[in-house]
Coordinates of C-alpha atoms in Angstrom, one line a residue:
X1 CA 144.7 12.6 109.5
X2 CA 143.1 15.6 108.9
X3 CA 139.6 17.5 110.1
X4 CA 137.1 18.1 107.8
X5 CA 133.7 19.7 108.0
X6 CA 131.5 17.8 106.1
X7 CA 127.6 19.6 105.4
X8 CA 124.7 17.2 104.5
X9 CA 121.6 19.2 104.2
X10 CA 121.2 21.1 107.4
X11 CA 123.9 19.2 109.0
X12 CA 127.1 20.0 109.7
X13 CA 129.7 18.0 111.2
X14 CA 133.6 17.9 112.2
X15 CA 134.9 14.5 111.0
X16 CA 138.6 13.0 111.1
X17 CA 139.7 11.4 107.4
X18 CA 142.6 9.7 106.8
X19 CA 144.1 12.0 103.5
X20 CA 145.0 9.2 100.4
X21 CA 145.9 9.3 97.2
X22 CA 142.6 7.5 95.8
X23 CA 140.2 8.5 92.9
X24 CA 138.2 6.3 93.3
X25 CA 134.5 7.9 95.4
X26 CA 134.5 6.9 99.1
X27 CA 132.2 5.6 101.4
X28 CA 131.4 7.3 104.8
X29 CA 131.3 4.6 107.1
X30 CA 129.7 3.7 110.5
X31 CA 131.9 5.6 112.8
X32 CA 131.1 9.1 110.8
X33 CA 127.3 8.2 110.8
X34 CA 127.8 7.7 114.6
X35 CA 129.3 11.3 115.4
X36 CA 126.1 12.9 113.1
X37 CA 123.8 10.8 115.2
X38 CA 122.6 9.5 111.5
X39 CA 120.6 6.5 110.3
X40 CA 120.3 5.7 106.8
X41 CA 116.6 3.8 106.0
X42 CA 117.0 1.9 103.2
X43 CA 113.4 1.2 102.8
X44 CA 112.3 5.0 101.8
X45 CA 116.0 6.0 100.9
X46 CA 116.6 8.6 103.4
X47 CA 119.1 9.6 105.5
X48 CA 117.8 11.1 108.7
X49 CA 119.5 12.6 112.0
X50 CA 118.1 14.4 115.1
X51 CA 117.2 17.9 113.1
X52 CA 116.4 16.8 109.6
X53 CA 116.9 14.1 107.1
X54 CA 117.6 14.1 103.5
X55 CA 116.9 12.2 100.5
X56 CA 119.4 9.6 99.2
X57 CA 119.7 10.2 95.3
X58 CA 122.3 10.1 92.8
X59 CA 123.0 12.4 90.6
X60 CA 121.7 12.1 86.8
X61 CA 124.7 12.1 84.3
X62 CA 124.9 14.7 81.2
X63 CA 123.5 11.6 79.3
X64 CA 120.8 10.7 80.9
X65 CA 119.8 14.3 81.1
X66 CA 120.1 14.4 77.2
X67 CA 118.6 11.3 76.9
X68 CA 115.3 13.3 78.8
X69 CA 115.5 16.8 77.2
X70 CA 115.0 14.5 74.0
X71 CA 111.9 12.5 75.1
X72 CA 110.3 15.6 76.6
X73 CA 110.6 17.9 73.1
X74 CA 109.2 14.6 71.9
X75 CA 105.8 15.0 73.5
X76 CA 105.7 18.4 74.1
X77 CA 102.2 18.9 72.5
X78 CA 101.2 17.4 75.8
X79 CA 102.5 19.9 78.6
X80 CA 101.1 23.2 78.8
X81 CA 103.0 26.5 77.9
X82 CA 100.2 28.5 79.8
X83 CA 97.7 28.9 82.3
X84 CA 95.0 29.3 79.5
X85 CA 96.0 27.2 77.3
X86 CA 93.6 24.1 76.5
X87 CA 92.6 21.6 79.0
X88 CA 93.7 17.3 77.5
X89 CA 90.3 15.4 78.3
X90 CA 91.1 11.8 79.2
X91 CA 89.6 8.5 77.7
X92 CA 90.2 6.5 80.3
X93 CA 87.9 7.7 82.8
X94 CA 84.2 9.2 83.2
X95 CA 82.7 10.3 86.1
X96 CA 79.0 9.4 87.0
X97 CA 77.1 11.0 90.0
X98 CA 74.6 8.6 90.9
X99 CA 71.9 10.4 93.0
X100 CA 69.4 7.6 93.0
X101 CA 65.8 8.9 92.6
X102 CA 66.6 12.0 95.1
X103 CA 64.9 15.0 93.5
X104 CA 67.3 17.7 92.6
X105 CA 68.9 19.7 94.9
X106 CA 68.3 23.3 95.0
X107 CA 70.0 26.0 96.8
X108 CA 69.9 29.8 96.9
X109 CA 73.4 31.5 96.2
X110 CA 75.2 32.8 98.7
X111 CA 75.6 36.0 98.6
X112 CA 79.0 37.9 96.8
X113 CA 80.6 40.8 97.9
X114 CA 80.5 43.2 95.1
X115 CA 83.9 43.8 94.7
X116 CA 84.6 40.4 93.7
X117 CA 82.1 40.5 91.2
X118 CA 84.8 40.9 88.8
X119 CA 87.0 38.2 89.7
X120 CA 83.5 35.8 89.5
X121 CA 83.1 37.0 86.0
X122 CA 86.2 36.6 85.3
X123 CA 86.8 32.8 86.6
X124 CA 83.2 31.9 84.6
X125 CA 84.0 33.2 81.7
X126 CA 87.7 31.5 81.7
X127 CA 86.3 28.0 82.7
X128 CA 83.5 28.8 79.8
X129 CA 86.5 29.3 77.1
X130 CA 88.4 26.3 78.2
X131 CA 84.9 24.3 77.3
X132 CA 84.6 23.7 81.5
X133 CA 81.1 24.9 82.1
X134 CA 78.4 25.2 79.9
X135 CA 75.2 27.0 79.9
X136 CA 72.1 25.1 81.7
X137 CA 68.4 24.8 82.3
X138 CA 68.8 22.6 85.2
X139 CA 66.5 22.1 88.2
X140 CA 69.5 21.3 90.4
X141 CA 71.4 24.5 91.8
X142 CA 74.5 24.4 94.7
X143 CA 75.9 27.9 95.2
X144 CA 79.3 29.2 95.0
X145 CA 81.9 30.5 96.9
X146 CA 85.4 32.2 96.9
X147 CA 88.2 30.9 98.4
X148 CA 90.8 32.9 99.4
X149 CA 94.6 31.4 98.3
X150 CA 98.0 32.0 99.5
X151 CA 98.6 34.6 96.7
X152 CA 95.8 36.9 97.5
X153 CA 93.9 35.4 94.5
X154 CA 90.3 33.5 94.9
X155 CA 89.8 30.0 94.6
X156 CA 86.1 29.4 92.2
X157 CA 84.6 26.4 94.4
X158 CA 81.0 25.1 94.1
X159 CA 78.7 23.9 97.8
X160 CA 78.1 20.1 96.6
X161 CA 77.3 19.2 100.3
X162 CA 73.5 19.0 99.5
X163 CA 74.4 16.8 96.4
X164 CA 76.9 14.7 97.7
X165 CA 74.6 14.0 100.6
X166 CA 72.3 12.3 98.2
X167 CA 75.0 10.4 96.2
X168 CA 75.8 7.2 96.5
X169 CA 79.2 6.7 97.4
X170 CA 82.4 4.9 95.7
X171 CA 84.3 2.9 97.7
X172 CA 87.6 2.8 95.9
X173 CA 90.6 2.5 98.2
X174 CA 93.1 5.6 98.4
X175 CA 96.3 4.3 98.1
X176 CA 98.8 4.1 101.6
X177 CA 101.7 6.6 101.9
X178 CA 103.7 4.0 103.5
X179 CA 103.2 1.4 101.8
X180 CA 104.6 3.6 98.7
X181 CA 107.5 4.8 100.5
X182 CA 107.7 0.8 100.8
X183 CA 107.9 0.1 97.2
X184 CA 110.1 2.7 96.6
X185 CA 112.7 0.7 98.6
X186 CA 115.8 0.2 95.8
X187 CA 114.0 2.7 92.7
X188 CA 117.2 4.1 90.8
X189 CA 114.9 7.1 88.9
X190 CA 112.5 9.5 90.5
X191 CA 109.7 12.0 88.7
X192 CA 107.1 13.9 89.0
X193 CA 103.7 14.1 87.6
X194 CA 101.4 17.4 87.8
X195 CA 98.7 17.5 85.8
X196 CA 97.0 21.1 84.9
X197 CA 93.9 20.9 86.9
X198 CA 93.3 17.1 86.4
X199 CA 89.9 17.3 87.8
X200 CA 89.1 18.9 84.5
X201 CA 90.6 16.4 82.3
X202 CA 88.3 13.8 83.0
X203 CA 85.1 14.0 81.0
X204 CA 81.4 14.2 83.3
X205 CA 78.5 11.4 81.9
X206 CA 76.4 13.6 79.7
X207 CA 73.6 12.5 81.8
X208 CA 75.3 14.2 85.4
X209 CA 76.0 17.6 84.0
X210 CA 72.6 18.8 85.3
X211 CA 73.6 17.9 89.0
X212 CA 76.5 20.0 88.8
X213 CA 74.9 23.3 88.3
X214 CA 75.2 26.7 89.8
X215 CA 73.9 30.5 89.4
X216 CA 76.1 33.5 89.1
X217 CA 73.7 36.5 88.8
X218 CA 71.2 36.0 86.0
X219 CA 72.8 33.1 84.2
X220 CA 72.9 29.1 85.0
X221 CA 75.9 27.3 84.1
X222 CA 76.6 23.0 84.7
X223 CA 79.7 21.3 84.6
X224 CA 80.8 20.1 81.5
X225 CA 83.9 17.8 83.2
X226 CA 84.5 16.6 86.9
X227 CA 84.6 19.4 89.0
X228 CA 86.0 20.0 92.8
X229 CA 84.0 19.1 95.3
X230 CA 82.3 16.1 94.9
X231 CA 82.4 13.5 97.1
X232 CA 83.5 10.4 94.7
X233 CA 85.8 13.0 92.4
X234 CA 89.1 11.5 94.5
X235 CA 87.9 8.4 93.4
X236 CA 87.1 8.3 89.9
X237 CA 90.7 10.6 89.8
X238 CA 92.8 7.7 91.6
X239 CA 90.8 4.9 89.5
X240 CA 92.2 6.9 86.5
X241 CA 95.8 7.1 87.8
X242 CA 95.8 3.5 89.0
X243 CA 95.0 2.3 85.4
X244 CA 97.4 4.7 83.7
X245 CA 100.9 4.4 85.7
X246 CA 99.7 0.3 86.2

């Protein structure tokens, strides 16, 4: 026998094994789960102890990795090299704002501090180059503001509140975290989706672009694709998703 110090994530534990001449990969059994204080969920495949937990994976092979790398050069025209690179627009989805007859909404902007000015300009004309926003001559205006971010950068939002208080809503269900966990009960391969601001990606009825616009300084601007903010947007985005990955 022999006392080893095994480390699983944050864990670390003093454990008597039994030294063989095997090649074969062991298990850890129950009485080494025991003296972490571990439980392995099967459900959610993770293993989890008093401080932490940890995912239960296994590790891809040089093959499957290949196999990947492969499939990925294949449809590399769809990832983005860039931050300014050109937005995909879906044909799945389009998204309506259905205000009813309200009469448009019409706001004064708030006011800017002039030293961000600059990054205002900056953000309008980026989202005008990227075909985002468009010039407009419409009666509806919701003002802006700047959101500060983690990286001392500003976040370009639009105040929907007065439009989205006149909008009819869509009750689509949101999908439940734990009933996804659920499902993944068993899955062999995991990945990860991010799409490059996927608001943007998903084309705004011709019809709606008026609702969505805004002033910065002398010039009007609308919407030319869904935009943050509005209240049915997480809809009309997990609709899209639901019929894509279904």
């Amino acid at each position: 026998m022999k006392e080893v110090e095994v480390s699983i994530g944050t864990l670390t534990i003093s454990h008597q094994f039994m030294v063989v001449g095997m090649r074969n990969t062991c298990i850890l059994g129950a009485d080494f789960l025991k003296s972490g204080r571990m439980v392995v969920y099967i459900a959610n495949s993770k293993l989890t102890w008093p401080s932490g937990e940890v995912a239960l994976v296994i590790e891809t092979t040089a093959p499957t990795v290949n196999k990947l790398s492969v499939l990925l050069d294949n449809y590399s025209d769809i990832f983005v090299s860039g931050p300014n690179d050109p937005l995909g627009r879906t044909t799945v989805a389009e998204h309506s704002i259905d205000t009813g007859d309200s009469r448009p909404v019409k706001q004064r902007p708030y006011r800017i501090p002039v030293h961000l000015n600059t990054v205002v300009n900056k953000q309008v004309n980026d989202m005008i180059e990227r075909g985002v926003i468009r010039s407009s001559n419409s009666p509806w205006s919701s003002p802006i503001v700047l959101a500060p971010k983690k990286d001392g950068d500003y976040r370009f939002c639009v105040d929907f509140r007065r439009v989205n208080s006149v909008t009819k809503k869509d009750a689509h269900p949101m999908p439940r975290i734990d009933e996804i966990l659920d499902q993944l009960g068993g899955a062999r391969y995991f990945s990860t989706l991010d799409l490059t601001s996927g608001y943007w990606q998903v084309p705004l009825r011709e019809e709606d672009m008026e609702k969505t616009a805004f002033s910065v300084g002398a010039n009007h601007y609308e919407f030319t694709v869904m935009p943050f903010g509005l209240t049915n947007a997480p809809a009309t985005f997990q609709r899209m998703m639901g019929n894509i990955l279904m």
